[in-house]
CSV table of C-alpha atoms in Angstrom, one decimal:
chain,number,residue,atom,x,y,z
A,1,MET,CA,-209.5,38.2,-87.0
A,2,THR,CA,-211.1,35.6,-89.3
A,3,VAL,CA,-210.1,35.9,-93.0
A,4,PRO,CA,-213.1,35.6,-95.4
A,5,GLU,CA,-213.4,32.7,-97.7
A,6,ALA,CA,-211.5,32.7,-101.0
A,7,LYS,CA,-212.4,35.6,-103.3
A,8,LEU,CA,-210.1,35.0,-106.2
A,9,THR,CA,-210.3,32.3,-108.9
A,10,GLY,CA,-207.1,31.5,-110.6
A,11,GLN,CA,-205.4,35.0,-110.8
A,12,ARG,CA,-201.8,34.5,-111.8
A,13,VAL,CA,-199.5,36.2,-109.3
A,14,LEU,CA,-195.8,36.4,-110.2
A,15,PHE,CA,-193.1,37.2,-107.7
A,16,ASP,CA,-190.0,38.7,-109.1
A,17,GLU,CA,-186.9,36.9,-107.7
A,18,GLY,CA,-184.5,37.8,-110.5
A,19,HIS,CA,-183.1,41.0,-108.9
A,20,LYS,CA,-181.4,39.9,-105.7
A,21,ASN,CA,-184.7,40.3,-103.9
A,22,HIS,CA,-184.5,40.1,-100.1
A,23,HIS,CA,-187.9,38.6,-99.6
A,24,GLN,CA,-188.8,35.5,-101.7
A,25,ILE,CA,-191.7,33.0,-101.6
A,26,GLY,CA,-189.5,30.1,-100.5
A,27,ARG,CA,-188.3,32.1,-97.5
A,28,THR,CA,-189.7,35.1,-95.6
A,29,TYR,CA,-192.6,35.6,-98.1
A,30,LYS,CA,-193.7,32.0,-97.9
A,31,PRO,CA,-196.7,33.0,-95.5
A,32,PHE,CA,-197.7,35.7,-98.0
A,33,ALA,CA,-197.6,33.3,-100.9
A,34,THR,CA,-199.5,30.6,-99.0
A,35,LEU,CA,-202.2,33.2,-98.1
A,36,LEU,CA,-202.6,34.1,-101.7
A,37,LYS,CA,-202.8,30.4,-102.8
A,38,ASN,CA,-205.4,29.8,-100.2
A,39,ASP,CA,-207.4,32.7,-101.6
A,40,GLY,CA,-207.5,31.1,-105.0
A,41,CYS,CA,-204.4,32.6,-106.7
A,42,LYS,CA,-201.8,30.7,-108.8
A,43,VAL,CA,-198.5,31.9,-107.3
A,44,GLU,CA,-195.2,31.5,-109.1
A,45,SER,CA,-191.8,33.2,-109.0
A,46,SER,CA,-189.4,34.2,-111.7
A,47,ASP,CA,-185.6,34.7,-111.7
A,48,LYS,CA,-185.7,36.2,-115.2
A,49,PRO,CA,-185.7,39.9,-116.3
A,50,VAL,CA,-188.9,41.8,-116.4
A,51,ASP,CA,-189.8,41.4,-120.1
A,52,VAL,CA,-192.8,40.7,-122.4
A,53,ALA,CA,-192.3,36.9,-122.1
A,54,SER,CA,-192.3,36.9,-118.3
A,55,LEU,CA,-195.4,39.1,-118.2
A,56,SER,CA,-197.4,37.4,-120.9
A,57,ASN,CA,-199.1,34.9,-118.5
A,58,THR,CA,-199.2,37.2,-115.4
A,59,ASP,CA,-202.1,39.1,-113.9
A,60,ILE,CA,-200.4,40.6,-110.9
A,61,LEU,CA,-196.6,41.2,-110.6
A,62,VAL,CA,-194.9,41.6,-107.2
A,63,LEU,CA,-191.7,43.5,-107.1
A,64,ALA,CA,-190.4,43.2,-103.6
A,65,THR,CA,-187.1,44.5,-102.0
A,66,ALA,CA,-185.0,44.3,-105.2
A,67,THR,CA,-181.3,45.4,-105.1
A,68,GLY,CA,-178.6,46.1,-107.7
A,69,LYS,CA,-176.3,43.4,-109.0
A,70,GLU,CA,-173.1,44.6,-107.3
A,71,GLU,CA,-172.6,45.2,-103.5
A,72,PRO,CA,-173.8,47.1,-101.6
A,73,GLY,CA,-176.8,46.7,-103.9
A,74,ASP,CA,-177.9,50.4,-104.1
A,75,LYS,CA,-177.6,50.8,-107.9
A,76,SER,CA,-180.9,50.5,-109.9
A,77,ALA,CA,-182.2,47.0,-109.7
A,78,TYR,CA,-184.1,47.4,-112.9
A,79,THR,CA,-182.9,48.5,-116.4
A,80,GLU,CA,-184.5,51.2,-118.4
A,81,LYS,CA,-185.8,48.6,-120.8
A,82,GLU,CA,-187.4,46.6,-117.9
A,83,ILE,CA,-189.0,49.8,-116.6
A,84,SER,CA,-190.3,50.8,-120.0
A,85,THR,CA,-191.7,47.3,-120.6
A,86,LEU,CA,-193.4,47.3,-117.1
A,87,ASP,CA,-194.9,50.8,-117.7
A,88,GLU,CA,-196.5,49.7,-121.0
A,89,TRP,CA,-197.7,46.4,-119.4
A,90,ILE,CA,-199.5,48.2,-116.6
A,91,LYS,CA,-201.1,50.8,-118.9
A,92,ASN,CA,-202.5,47.9,-121.0
A,93,GLY,CA,-204.1,46.3,-117.9
A,94,GLY,CA,-201.4,44.7,-115.8
A,95,SER,CA,-201.3,45.2,-112.0
A,96,VAL,CA,-198.2,45.5,-109.9
A,97,LEU,CA,-197.4,45.5,-106.2
A,98,ILE,CA,-194.1,47.3,-105.5
A,99,ILE,CA,-192.6,46.8,-102.1
A,100,THR,CA,-189.6,48.9,-101.1
A,101,GLU,CA,-187.7,49.6,-97.9
A,102,HIS,CA,-184.9,51.6,-96.2
A,103,TYR,CA,-181.4,51.6,-97.7
A,104,PRO,CA,-180.3,50.0,-99.9
A,105,PHE,CA,-183.7,49.0,-101.3
A,106,GLY,CA,-185.0,52.6,-101.6
A,107,LEU,CA,-182.1,53.6,-103.8
A,108,ALA,CA,-182.1,50.4,-105.8
A,109,MET,CA,-185.8,50.9,-106.6
A,110,LYS,CA,-185.7,54.7,-107.0
A,111,THR,CA,-185.5,54.8,-110.8
A,112,LEU,CA,-188.5,52.5,-111.1
A,113,LEU,CA,-190.5,54.5,-108.7
A,114,GLU,CA,-189.6,57.9,-110.1
A,115,ALA,CA,-190.8,56.6,-113.5
A,116,LEU,CA,-194.2,56.2,-111.9
A,117,ASN,CA,-194.1,59.7,-110.3
A,118,VAL,CA,-193.3,58.4,-106.8
A,119,ARG,CA,-190.6,59.8,-104.6
A,120,ILE,CA,-188.9,57.3,-102.2
A,121,HIS,CA,-187.0,58.3,-99.1
A,122,ASN,CA,-183.8,56.2,-99.0
A,123,GLY,CA,-183.3,56.2,-95.3
A,124,TYR,CA,-185.7,55.1,-92.6
A,125,THR,CA,-188.9,56.7,-91.3
A,126,GLU,CA,-189.9,57.3,-87.6
A,127,ASP,CA,-193.3,58.5,-86.3
A,128,SER,CA,-193.5,59.0,-82.6
A,129,THR,CA,-197.3,59.5,-82.8
A,130,LEU,CA,-197.8,56.1,-84.3
A,131,ASN,CA,-195.4,54.0,-82.2
A,132,ASN,CA,-197.1,50.8,-81.0
A,133,PRO,CA,-196.2,50.3,-77.3
A,134,GLN,CA,-197.2,46.7,-77.5
A,135,VAL,CA,-195.1,45.7,-80.4
A,136,ARG,CA,-191.3,46.2,-80.8
A,137,ASP,CA,-190.3,48.7,-83.5
A,138,ALA,CA,-193.8,48.9,-84.9
A,139,LEU,CA,-195.9,51.8,-86.2
A,140,LEU,CA,-199.7,51.3,-85.7
A,141,PHE,CA,-202.0,52.7,-88.3
A,142,GLU,CA,-205.6,53.0,-87.1
A,143,LYS,CA,-208.8,54.0,-88.8
A,144,SER,CA,-210.2,55.5,-85.6
A,145,LYS,CA,-207.3,57.9,-85.5
A,146,GLY,CA,-207.3,58.8,-89.2
A,147,ASN,CA,-204.0,57.2,-90.1
A,148,LEU,CA,-205.6,54.3,-92.0
A,149,ASN,CA,-207.5,55.4,-95.1
A,150,SER,CA,-211.2,54.9,-94.3
A,151,SER,CA,-212.7,55.2,-97.8
A,152,HIS,CA,-210.7,53.0,-100.1
A,153,SER,CA,-211.7,49.3,-100.9
A,154,ILE,CA,-208.1,48.2,-100.0
A,155,THR,CA,-208.9,49.1,-96.4
A,156,THR,CA,-212.3,47.5,-96.2
A,157,ASN,CA,-212.7,45.5,-92.9
A,158,LEU,CA,-209.4,46.9,-91.6
A,159,ASN,CA,-209.1,48.7,-88.3
A,160,ARG,CA,-205.4,48.3,-87.3
A,161,VAL,CA,-202.3,47.7,-89.4
A,162,ASN,CA,-198.7,47.4,-88.1
A,163,THR,CA,-195.6,48.3,-90.0
A,164,PHE,CA,-192.0,47.6,-88.9
A,165,THR,CA,-189.5,50.5,-89.4
A,166,GLY,CA,-189.3,50.8,-93.1
A,167,SER,CA,-189.2,54.0,-95.2
A,168,SER,CA,-191.8,56.2,-96.8
A,169,VAL,CA,-193.0,57.2,-100.3
A,170,LYS,CA,-194.7,60.3,-101.7
A,171,GLY,CA,-196.8,60.2,-104.9
A,172,ASP,CA,-198.1,63.0,-106.9
A,173,SER,CA,-201.8,64.1,-106.8
A,174,THR,CA,-202.9,61.0,-108.8
A,175,TRP,CA,-202.0,58.7,-105.9
A,176,THR,CA,-204.2,57.8,-102.9
A,177,ASN,CA,-202.6,57.5,-99.5
A,178,LEU,CA,-203.4,54.3,-97.6
A,179,LEU,CA,-201.0,54.2,-94.6
A,180,ILE,CA,-200.9,57.8,-93.5
A,181,LEU,CA,-198.0,59.1,-91.4
A,182,SER,CA,-198.7,61.8,-88.8
A,183,ASP,CA,-197.4,65.4,-88.8
A,184,ASN,CA,-194.7,64.2,-86.4
A,185,ALA,CA,-193.1,61.7,-88.8
A,186,GLN,CA,-189.5,62.2,-89.7
A,187,ASN,CA,-187.3,60.8,-92.5
A,188,TYR,CA,-183.8,60.0,-91.3
A,189,ASN,CA,-181.1,60.3,-93.9
A,190,VAL,CA,-178.5,57.6,-94.5
A,191,ASN,CA,-174.8,57.9,-94.5
A,192,VAL,CA,-173.1,55.0,-96.2
A,193,LYS,CA,-169.4,54.0,-96.1
A,194,VAL,CA,-168.2,51.3,-98.5
A,195,ASP,CA,-164.8,49.6,-98.0
A,196,LYS,CA,-163.6,47.2,-100.6
A,197,GLU,CA,-160.7,44.9,-99.9
A,198,GLY,CA,-160.0,42.2,-102.4
A,199,GLY,CA,-163.3,40.5,-103.1
A,200,ASP,CA,-164.8,41.6,-99.8
A,201,VAL,CA,-167.2,44.5,-99.5
A,202,ASN,CA,-167.9,46.0,-96.1
A,203,VAL,CA,-170.8,48.4,-95.8
A,204,SER,CA,-171.2,50.7,-92.8
A,205,VAL,CA,-174.6,52.4,-92.5
A,206,THR,CA,-175.4,55.2,-90.0
A,207,TYR,CA,-178.4,57.6,-89.7
A,208,ALA,CA,-178.0,61.2,-88.4
A,209,ASP,CA,-179.9,64.2,-89.7
A,210,PHE,CA,-183.6,64.1,-90.6
A,211,TYR,CA,-186.4,66.2,-92.2
A,212,PRO,CA,-190.2,66.2,-91.8
A,213,ALA,CA,-192.0,63.5,-93.7
A,214,THR,CA,-194.8,65.8,-94.6
A,215,GLY,CA,-197.0,64.3,-97.3
A,216,PHE,CA,-195.2,60.9,-97.2
A,217,SER,CA,-196.9,57.6,-96.6
A,218,GLN,CA,-196.1,54.0,-96.1
A,219,GLY,CA,-198.6,52.8,-98.6
A,220,ILE,CA,-200.1,54.4,-101.7
A,221,CYS,CA,-202.2,53.2,-104.8
A,222,LYS,CA,-203.5,54.4,-108.1
A,223,ARG,CA,-205.1,53.4,-111.4
A,224,TYR,CA,-202.5,53.6,-114.2
A,225,GLY,CA,-204.0,53.5,-117.6
A,226,LYS,CA,-206.0,50.2,-117.7
A,227,GLY,CA,-203.9,48.8,-114.8
A,228,LYS,CA,-203.3,49.3,-111.1
A,229,ILE,CA,-200.3,49.9,-108.8
A,230,VAL,CA,-199.8,49.6,-105.1
A,231,VAL,CA,-196.6,50.8,-103.5
A,232,LEU,CA,-195.6,49.8,-99.9
A,233,ALA,CA,-192.6,51.4,-98.2
A,234,GLU,CA,-192.2,48.6,-95.6
A,235,SER,CA,-191.8,44.9,-96.4
A,236,ALA,CA,-192.0,43.0,-93.1
A,237,LEU,CA,-195.7,43.7,-92.7
A,238,LEU,CA,-196.4,40.9,-95.2
A,239,THR,CA,-194.2,38.4,-93.5
A,240,ALA,CA,-194.9,36.3,-90.3
A,241,GLN,CA,-191.6,36.2,-88.5
A,242,PHE,CA,-190.0,36.0,-85.1
A,243,ASP,CA,-187.0,38.1,-84.0
A,244,LYS,CA,-184.0,36.8,-82.0
A,245,ASN,CA,-185.9,37.3,-78.8
A,246,GLY,CA,-188.9,35.3,-80.0
A,247,ASN,CA,-191.1,38.4,-80.6
A,248,LYS,CA,-193.5,38.2,-83.5
A,249,PHE,CA,-193.6,40.7,-86.3
A,250,GLY,CA,-195.6,40.7,-89.5
A,251,MET,CA,-199.0,39.2,-90.2
A,252,ASN,CA,-198.7,37.0,-87.1
A,253,ILE,CA,-199.1,40.0,-84.7
A,254,ALA,CA,-202.2,39.7,-82.5
A,255,ASP,CA,-204.9,42.3,-82.8
A,256,SER,CA,-203.7,43.4,-86.2
A,257,ASP,CA,-205.3,43.3,-89.7
A,258,ASN,CA,-202.1,42.9,-91.7
A,259,LYS,CA,-203.3,39.6,-93.1
A,260,GLN,CA,-206.5,41.1,-94.4
A,261,LEU,CA,-204.6,44.0,-95.8
A,262,ALA,CA,-202.5,41.6,-97.9
A,263,LEU,CA,-205.6,39.9,-99.2
A,264,ASN,CA,-207.3,43.3,-99.9
A,265,ILE,CA,-204.3,44.6,-101.9
A,266,ILE,CA,-204.2,41.5,-104.2
A,267,ARG,CA,-208.0,41.5,-104.6
A,268,TRP,CA,-208.1,45.2,-105.5
A,269,LEU,CA,-205.2,44.7,-108.0
A,270,ALA,CA,-207.1,41.8,-109.5
A,271,ASP,CA,-210.4,43.7,-109.9
A,272,LYS,CA,-210.2,45.8,-113.0
A,273,ASN,CA,-213.6,47.4,-112.4
A,274,SER,CA,-213.0,49.0,-109.0
A,275,ASN,CA,-211.3,52.3,-108.4
């Protein structure tokens, strides 16, 4: 689809890269950052802690796929002080896009999300109803089938959005579901075995039992005081990558509105007047 002309004028978007973030704007999130620059944003990254100084010149903060300092990275990526500072900043008018994932990202970002009344599943999520037969390992959310919110401004001009494995989140009643899983969705639990030998850390991850993902979603949003929050439970949907077999995944998928979703999210976060 054709992306509309620039709608933003100088909004300052800061990508956190100070918490061992898997996706960064110089690597896999470069297409996302370029998209925002072309839409009128001033995009920067920070390898510093989340504090008053780093937030002072920021309109929108992106916290994507953060992990803990020590391997295997599943301890909280953010300190209590950082979370408290972020909470106050949002309430006073800041906006944040939080992007999490399956293990270890879900566990590493759990403390942050729970502070915002969001439950994160630490394993991965499957939904046989939403499987896209045309795209490897993708879930397809469609307005026509009721799985893509049809009434929120974030989903304006969207019809089809693909996600790629990922996890799921569940907010309380103050949150709005955007990417709605079906009644057949299942959350698979993770079993982790960590072996340390000398300075080497070997991590073995397996998935076995599961439970119904009732009420969970892969995208939610809300107003929070004077600010706004969007939480995504899958991160590759904002990339534009190729797998080892040359298959596309991310915003470069044909017949998909992922690129427009990325723009709509940032535009909504930037607009303090819309709900």
